[in-house]
Amino acid sequence: MISITVTALVFGVVFLAELPDKTALAGLVLGTRYRASYVFAGVAAAFLLHVVLAVAAGSVLTLLPQQIVHALTGVLFLGGAAMLMLKKDDGEEEVKKPADQSFWKVAGTGFMLILVAEFGDLTQIMTANLAARYDDPVSVGLGAVLGLWAVAGLGIVGGKALMRRVPLRLITQIAAVLMLALGAWSLWEAVAG
């Protein structure tokens, strides 16, 4: 059974954390050069693979005693919040344009770019933390995938317009505050439990 609350919470945290990330910019660059649906198919497949790996890792953490899981996830959330607050803008990365504009070449380019760029990324670590925290792999996985896909879609279709309206720094700060709150809550549960 899917928990709408957990799915919505994970969606919000992952969406806000991924929005200022370099992959949104990469999606924007790819979306301006290639057919958007082809780019999205590749990017979406890579994000799905990342979420499955993260949820599997987080599910393993649930085998530990609850207090240790709460303490561990609390520390990792606080570390993620610190990473967001200290993050510097990397700028756009250069994306190699395939000569062949077929579905498989374009989707493959998007898949490989995201697969490499996102491996071990903050949102993948956060997804593992959330899977451990809530012990609900389906709801966490669904929220994370939908959050990542939403960012990818925004990046591919309308990233420039969004970034003109909402300052990137504000989005990053909101994500950091959410992670601080989740970290503090997890640590409080570890101590109180």
PDB file of C-alpha atoms in Angstrom:
ATOM      1  CA  MET A   1       0.000   0.000   0.000  1.00  0.00           C
ATOM      2  CA  ILE A   2       1.303   3.437  -0.915  1.00  0.00           C
ATOM      3  CA  SER A   3       1.385   6.188   1.704  1.00  0.00           C
ATOM      4  CA  ILE A   4       0.376   9.474   0.089  1.00  0.00           C
ATOM      5  CA  THR A   5       1.969  11.390   2.983  1.00  0.00           C
ATOM      6  CA  VAL A   6       5.375   9.702   2.614  1.00  0.00           C
ATOM      7  CA  THR A   7       5.228   9.945  -1.185  1.00  0.00           C
ATOM      8  CA  ALA A   8       4.393  13.681  -1.027  1.00  0.00           C
ATOM      9  CA  LEU A   9       7.086  14.405   1.555  1.00  0.00           C
ATOM     10  CA  VAL A  10       9.745  12.539  -0.436  1.00  0.00           C
ATOM     11  CA  PHE A  11       8.608  14.202  -3.659  1.00  0.00           C
ATOM     12  CA  GLY A  12       8.955  17.674  -2.099  1.00  0.00           C
ATOM     13  CA  VAL A  13      12.352  17.057  -0.524  1.00  0.00           C
ATOM     14  CA  VAL A  14      13.840  15.393  -3.621  1.00  0.00           C
ATOM     15  CA  PHE A  15      12.297  17.930  -6.006  1.00  0.00           C
ATOM     16  CA  LEU A  16      13.692  20.906  -4.082  1.00  0.00           C
ATOM     17  CA  ALA A  17      17.105  19.303  -3.608  1.00  0.00           C
ATOM     18  CA  GLU A  18      17.427  18.326  -7.284  1.00  0.00           C
ATOM     19  CA  LEU A  19      16.116  21.562  -8.787  1.00  0.00           C
ATOM     20  CA  PRO A  20      19.316  23.565  -8.255  1.00  0.00           C
ATOM     21  CA  ASP A  21      21.478  20.594  -9.279  1.00  0.00           C
ATOM     22  CA  LYS A  22      23.606  20.407 -12.405  1.00  0.00           C
ATOM     23  CA  THR A  23      21.334  17.754 -13.929  1.00  0.00           C
ATOM     24  CA  ALA A  24      18.508  20.274 -14.315  1.00  0.00           C
ATOM     25  CA  LEU A  25      20.932  22.381 -16.339  1.00  0.00           C
ATOM     26  CA  ALA A  26      22.070  19.340 -18.316  1.00  0.00           C
ATOM     27  CA  GLY A  27      18.424  18.534 -19.082  1.00  0.00           C
ATOM     28  CA  LEU A  28      17.907  22.113 -20.204  1.00  0.00           C
ATOM     29  CA  VAL A  29      20.919  21.924 -22.533  1.00  0.00           C
ATOM     30  CA  LEU A  30      19.838  18.576 -23.974  1.00  0.00           C
ATOM     31  CA  GLY A  31      16.252  19.794 -24.347  1.00  0.00           C
ATOM     32  CA  THR A  32      17.360  22.767 -26.429  1.00  0.00           C
ATOM     33  CA  ARG A  33      19.368  20.550 -28.799  1.00  0.00           C
ATOM     34  CA  TYR A  34      17.200  17.457 -29.196  1.00  0.00           C
ATOM     35  CA  ARG A  35      13.632  16.248 -29.268  1.00  0.00           C
ATOM     36  CA  ALA A  36      12.358  16.658 -25.679  1.00  0.00           C
ATOM     37  CA  SER A  37      10.558  13.293 -25.500  1.00  0.00           C
ATOM     38  CA  TYR A  38      13.732  11.416 -26.504  1.00  0.00           C
ATOM     39  CA  VAL A  39      15.792  13.271 -23.918  1.00  0.00           C
ATOM     40  CA  PHE A  40      13.200  12.687 -21.197  1.00  0.00           C
ATOM     41  CA  ALA A  41      13.018   8.945 -21.924  1.00  0.00           C
ATOM     42  CA  GLY A  42      16.752   8.534 -21.358  1.00  0.00           C
ATOM     43  CA  VAL A  43      16.907  10.813 -18.334  1.00  0.00           C
ATOM     44  CA  ALA A  44      13.836   9.190 -16.752  1.00  0.00           C
ATOM     45  CA  ALA A  45      15.308   5.692 -17.167  1.00  0.00           C
ATOM     46  CA  ALA A  46      18.571   6.755 -15.499  1.00  0.00           C
ATOM     47  CA  PHE A  47      16.745   8.372 -12.580  1.00  0.00           C
ATOM     48  CA  LEU A  48      14.595   5.252 -12.130  1.00  0.00           C
ATOM     49  CA  LEU A  49      17.729   3.108 -11.898  1.00  0.00           C
ATOM     50  CA  HIS A  50      19.253   5.493  -9.340  1.00  0.00           C
ATOM     51  CA  VAL A  51      16.120   5.424  -7.175  1.00  0.00           C
ATOM     52  CA  VAL A  52      15.919   1.619  -7.224  1.00  0.00           C
ATOM     53  CA  LEU A  53      19.551   1.420  -6.051  1.00  0.00           C
ATOM     54  CA  ALA A  54      18.984   4.074  -3.361  1.00  0.00           C
ATOM     55  CA  VAL A  55      15.811   2.465  -2.007  1.00  0.00           C
ATOM     56  CA  ALA A  56      17.528  -0.922  -1.902  1.00  0.00           C
ATOM     57  CA  ALA A  57      20.421   0.578   0.088  1.00  0.00           C
ATOM     58  CA  GLY A  58      18.028   2.368   2.429  1.00  0.00           C
ATOM     59  CA  SER A  59      15.983  -0.783   2.962  1.00  0.00           C
ATOM     60  CA  VAL A  60      19.107  -2.582   4.158  1.00  0.00           C
ATOM     61  CA  LEU A  61      19.522   0.121   6.818  1.00  0.00           C
ATOM     62  CA  THR A  62      16.109  -0.763   8.259  1.00  0.00           C
ATOM     63  CA  LEU A  63      17.604  -4.025   9.535  1.00  0.00           C
ATOM     64  CA  LEU A  64      19.545  -2.015  12.150  1.00  0.00           C
ATOM     65  CA  PRO A  65      17.980  -1.004  15.507  1.00  0.00           C
ATOM     66  CA  GLN A  66      15.623   1.987  15.148  1.00  0.00           C
ATOM     67  CA  GLN A  67      17.681   4.352  17.327  1.00  0.00           C
ATOM     68  CA  ILE A  68      20.779   3.762  15.197  1.00  0.00           C
ATOM     69  CA  VAL A  69      18.772   4.276  11.987  1.00  0.00           C
ATOM     70  CA  HIS A  70      17.302   7.550  13.336  1.00  0.00           C
ATOM     71  CA  ALA A  71      20.733   8.780  14.447  1.00  0.00           C
ATOM     72  CA  LEU A  72      22.360   7.804  11.145  1.00  0.00           C
ATOM     73  CA  THR A  73      19.639   9.354   8.979  1.00  0.00           C
ATOM     74  CA  GLY A  74      19.639  12.483  11.162  1.00  0.00           C
ATOM     75  CA  VAL A  75      23.381  12.978  10.708  1.00  0.00           C
ATOM     76  CA  LEU A  76      23.133  12.299   6.954  1.00  0.00           C
ATOM     77  CA  PHE A  77      20.240  14.766   6.564  1.00  0.00           C
ATOM     78  CA  LEU A  78      22.209  17.427   8.434  1.00  0.00           C
ATOM     79  CA  GLY A  79      25.197  16.693   6.188  1.00  0.00           C
ATOM     80  CA  GLY A  80      22.970  17.028   3.113  1.00  0.00           C
ATOM     81  CA  ALA A  81      21.629  20.346   4.379  1.00  0.00           C
ATOM     82  CA  ALA A  82      25.192  21.559   4.899  1.00  0.00           C
ATOM     83  CA  MET A  83      26.116  20.454   1.363  1.00  0.00           C
ATOM     84  CA  LEU A  84      23.176  22.414  -0.068  1.00  0.00           C
ATOM     85  CA  MET A  85      24.041  25.529   1.935  1.00  0.00           C
ATOM     86  CA  LEU A  86      27.706  25.418   0.949  1.00  0.00           C
ATOM     87  CA  LYS A  87      27.094  24.442  -2.693  1.00  0.00           C
ATOM     88  CA  LYS A  88      28.586  26.678  -5.359  1.00  0.00           C
ATOM     89  CA  ASP A  89      27.171  27.070  -8.863  1.00  0.00           C
ATOM     90  CA  ASP A  90      29.137  24.770 -11.181  1.00  0.00           C
ATOM     91  CA  GLY A  91      27.792  26.308 -14.364  1.00  0.00           C
ATOM     92  CA  GLU A  92      26.684  24.330 -17.388  1.00  0.00           C
ATOM     93  CA  GLU A  93      28.552  21.210 -18.337  1.00  0.00           C
ATOM     94  CA  GLU A  94      29.451  20.615 -21.940  1.00  0.00           C
ATOM     95  CA  VAL A  95      27.282  17.930 -23.514  1.00  0.00           C
ATOM     96  CA  LYS A  96      28.616  16.078 -26.523  1.00  0.00           C
ATOM     97  CA  LYS A  97      26.085  16.180 -29.346  1.00  0.00           C
ATOM     98  CA  PRO A  98      25.541  12.855 -31.125  1.00  0.00           C
ATOM     99  CA  ALA A  99      25.595  13.061 -34.913  1.00  0.00           C
ATOM    100  CA  ASP A 100      22.687  10.621 -35.076  1.00  0.00           C
ATOM    101  CA  GLN A 101      19.434  12.187 -33.816  1.00  0.00           C
ATOM    102  CA  SER A 102      17.574   8.854 -33.494  1.00  0.00           C
ATOM    103  CA  PHE A 103      15.630   7.956 -30.375  1.00  0.00           C
ATOM    104  CA  TRP A 104      18.252   5.487 -29.152  1.00  0.00           C
ATOM    105  CA  LYS A 105      21.187   7.870 -29.624  1.00  0.00           C
ATOM    106  CA  VAL A 106      19.491  10.843 -27.963  1.00  0.00           C
ATOM    107  CA  ALA A 107      17.915   8.802 -25.152  1.00  0.00           C
ATOM    108  CA  GLY A 108      21.232   7.018 -24.677  1.00  0.00           C
ATOM    109  CA  THR A 109      23.047  10.327 -24.358  1.00  0.00           C
ATOM    110  CA  GLY A 110      20.568  11.531 -21.724  1.00  0.00           C
ATOM    111  CA  PHE A 111      20.707   8.198 -19.888  1.00  0.00           C
ATOM    112  CA  MET A 112      24.510   8.083 -19.746  1.00  0.00           C
ATOM    113  CA  LEU A 113      24.828  11.732 -18.737  1.00  0.00           C
ATOM    114  CA  ILE A 114      22.449  11.332 -15.786  1.00  0.00           C
ATOM    115  CA  LEU A 115      23.721   7.864 -14.861  1.00  0.00           C
ATOM    116  CA  VAL A 116      27.270   9.159 -14.439  1.00  0.00           C
ATOM    117  CA  ALA A 117      26.458  12.631 -13.065  1.00  0.00           C
ATOM    118  CA  GLU A 118      23.967  11.457 -10.442  1.00  0.00           C
ATOM    119  CA  PHE A 119      25.730   8.375  -9.079  1.00  0.00           C
ATOM    120  CA  GLY A 120      26.276   8.988  -5.361  1.00  0.00           C
ATOM    121  CA  ASP A 121      24.629  12.412  -5.681  1.00  0.00           C
ATOM    122  CA  LEU A 122      22.911  14.107  -2.763  1.00  0.00           C
ATOM    123  CA  THR A 123      19.407  13.129  -3.906  1.00  0.00           C
ATOM    124  CA  GLN A 124      20.411   9.473  -4.232  1.00  0.00           C
ATOM    125  CA  ILE A 125      21.814   9.535  -0.686  1.00  0.00           C
ATOM    126  CA  MET A 126      18.707  11.366   0.550  1.00  0.00           C
ATOM    127  CA  THR A 127      16.465   8.754  -1.082  1.00  0.00           C
ATOM    128  CA  ALA A 128      18.360   5.978   0.723  1.00  0.00           C
ATOM    129  CA  ASN A 129      17.979   7.923   3.995  1.00  0.00           C
ATOM    130  CA  LEU A 130      14.260   8.398   3.454  1.00  0.00           C
ATOM    131  CA  ALA A 131      13.824   4.702   2.613  1.00  0.00           C
ATOM    132  CA  ALA A 132      15.548   3.823   5.892  1.00  0.00           C
ATOM    133  CA  ARG A 133      13.619   6.448   7.842  1.00  0.00           C
ATOM    134  CA  TYR A 134      10.139   5.494   6.693  1.00  0.00           C
ATOM    135  CA  ASP A 135      10.629   1.758   5.970  1.00  0.00           C
ATOM    136  CA  ASP A 136       8.219   2.170   3.045  1.00  0.00           C
ATOM    137  CA  PRO A 137      10.274   1.485  -0.096  1.00  0.00           C
ATOM    138  CA  VAL A 138       7.388   1.774  -2.563  1.00  0.00           C
ATOM    139  CA  SER A 139       6.163   5.161  -1.292  1.00  0.00           C
ATOM    140  CA  VAL A 140       9.697   6.536  -0.986  1.00  0.00           C
ATOM    141  CA  GLY A 141      10.676   5.210  -4.409  1.00  0.00           C
ATOM    142  CA  LEU A 142       7.545   6.625  -6.038  1.00  0.00           C
ATOM    143  CA  GLY A 143       8.018  10.054  -4.441  1.00  0.00           C
ATOM    144  CA  ALA A 144      11.707  10.171  -5.387  1.00  0.00           C
ATOM    145  CA  VAL A 145      11.139   9.067  -8.989  1.00  0.00           C
ATOM    146  CA  LEU A 146       8.289  11.539  -9.482  1.00  0.00           C
ATOM    147  CA  GLY A 147      10.371  14.351  -7.933  1.00  0.00           C
ATOM    148  CA  LEU A 148      13.352  13.610 -10.160  1.00  0.00           C
ATOM    149  CA  TRP A 149      11.174  13.233 -13.249  1.00  0.00           C
ATOM    150  CA  ALA A 150       9.428  16.526 -12.496  1.00  0.00           C
ATOM    151  CA  VAL A 151      12.781  18.322 -12.261  1.00  0.00           C
ATOM    152  CA  ALA A 152      13.955  16.649 -15.464  1.00  0.00           C
ATOM    153  CA  GLY A 153      10.761  17.669 -17.256  1.00  0.00           C
ATOM    154  CA  LEU A 154      11.044  21.248 -16.034  1.00  0.00           C
ATOM    155  CA  GLY A 155      14.694  21.352 -17.024  1.00  0.00           C
ATOM    156  CA  ILE A 156      14.035  19.962 -20.473  1.00  0.00           C
ATOM    157  CA  VAL A 157      10.939  22.004 -21.264  1.00  0.00           C
ATOM    158  CA  GLY A 158      11.094  25.233 -19.323  1.00  0.00           C
ATOM    159  CA  GLY A 159      14.084  25.521 -17.045  1.00  0.00           C
ATOM    160  CA  LYS A 160      15.135  28.956 -18.203  1.00  0.00           C
ATOM    161  CA  ALA A 161      11.703  30.473 -17.579  1.00  0.00           C
ATOM    162  CA  LEU A 162      11.483  28.980 -14.056  1.00  0.00           C
ATOM    163  CA  MET A 163      14.953  30.148 -13.104  1.00  0.00           C
ATOM    164  CA  ARG A 164      14.049  33.699 -14.189  1.00  0.00           C
ATOM    165  CA  ARG A 165      11.036  33.708 -11.843  1.00  0.00           C
ATOM    166  CA  VAL A 166      12.399  31.837  -8.805  1.00  0.00           C
ATOM    167  CA  PRO A 167      15.956  32.491  -7.645  1.00  0.00           C
ATOM    168  CA  LEU A 168      18.047  29.333  -7.559  1.00  0.00           C
ATOM    169  CA  ARG A 169      19.467  30.341  -4.183  1.00  0.00           C
ATOM    170  CA  LEU A 170      15.943  30.491  -2.668  1.00  0.00           C
ATOM    171  CA  ILE A 171      15.126  26.983  -3.901  1.00  0.00           C
ATOM    172  CA  THR A 172      18.407  25.695  -2.448  1.00  0.00           C
ATOM    173  CA  GLN A 173      17.713  27.379   0.899  1.00  0.00           C
ATOM    174  CA  ILE A 174      14.210  25.890   1.134  1.00  0.00           C
ATOM    175  CA  ALA A 175      15.593  22.403   0.433  1.00  0.00           C
ATOM    176  CA  ALA A 176      18.326  22.920   3.059  1.00  0.00           C
ATOM    177  CA  VAL A 177      15.785  24.022   5.696  1.00  0.00           C
ATOM    178  CA  LEU A 178      13.624  20.952   4.990  1.00  0.00           C
ATOM    179  CA  MET A 179      16.659  18.699   5.353  1.00  0.00           C
ATOM    180  CA  LEU A 180      17.685  20.452   8.589  1.00  0.00           C
ATOM    181  CA  ALA A 181      14.202  19.854   9.992  1.00  0.00           C
ATOM    182  CA  LEU A 182      14.244  16.180   8.968  1.00  0.00           C
ATOM    183  CA  GLY A 183      17.732  15.773  10.449  1.00  0.00           C
ATOM    184  CA  ALA A 184      16.783  17.401  13.747  1.00  0.00           C
ATOM    185  CA  TRP A 185      13.602  15.317  13.968  1.00  0.00           C
ATOM    186  CA  SER A 186      15.518  12.081  13.301  1.00  0.00           C
ATOM    187  CA  LEU A 187      18.156  12.933  15.923  1.00  0.00           C
ATOM    188  CA  TRP A 188      15.458  13.839  18.455  1.00  0.00           C
ATOM    189  CA  GLU A 189      13.782  10.451  17.838  1.00  0.00           C
ATOM    190  CA  ALA A 190      17.137   8.696  18.281  1.00  0.00           C
ATOM    191  CA  VAL A 191      17.696  10.379  21.649  1.00  0.00           C
ATOM    192  CA  ALA A 192      14.078  10.202  22.857  1.00  0.00           C
ATOM    193  CA  GLY A 193      13.520   6.635  21.616  1.00  0.00           C
TER     194      GLY A 193
END
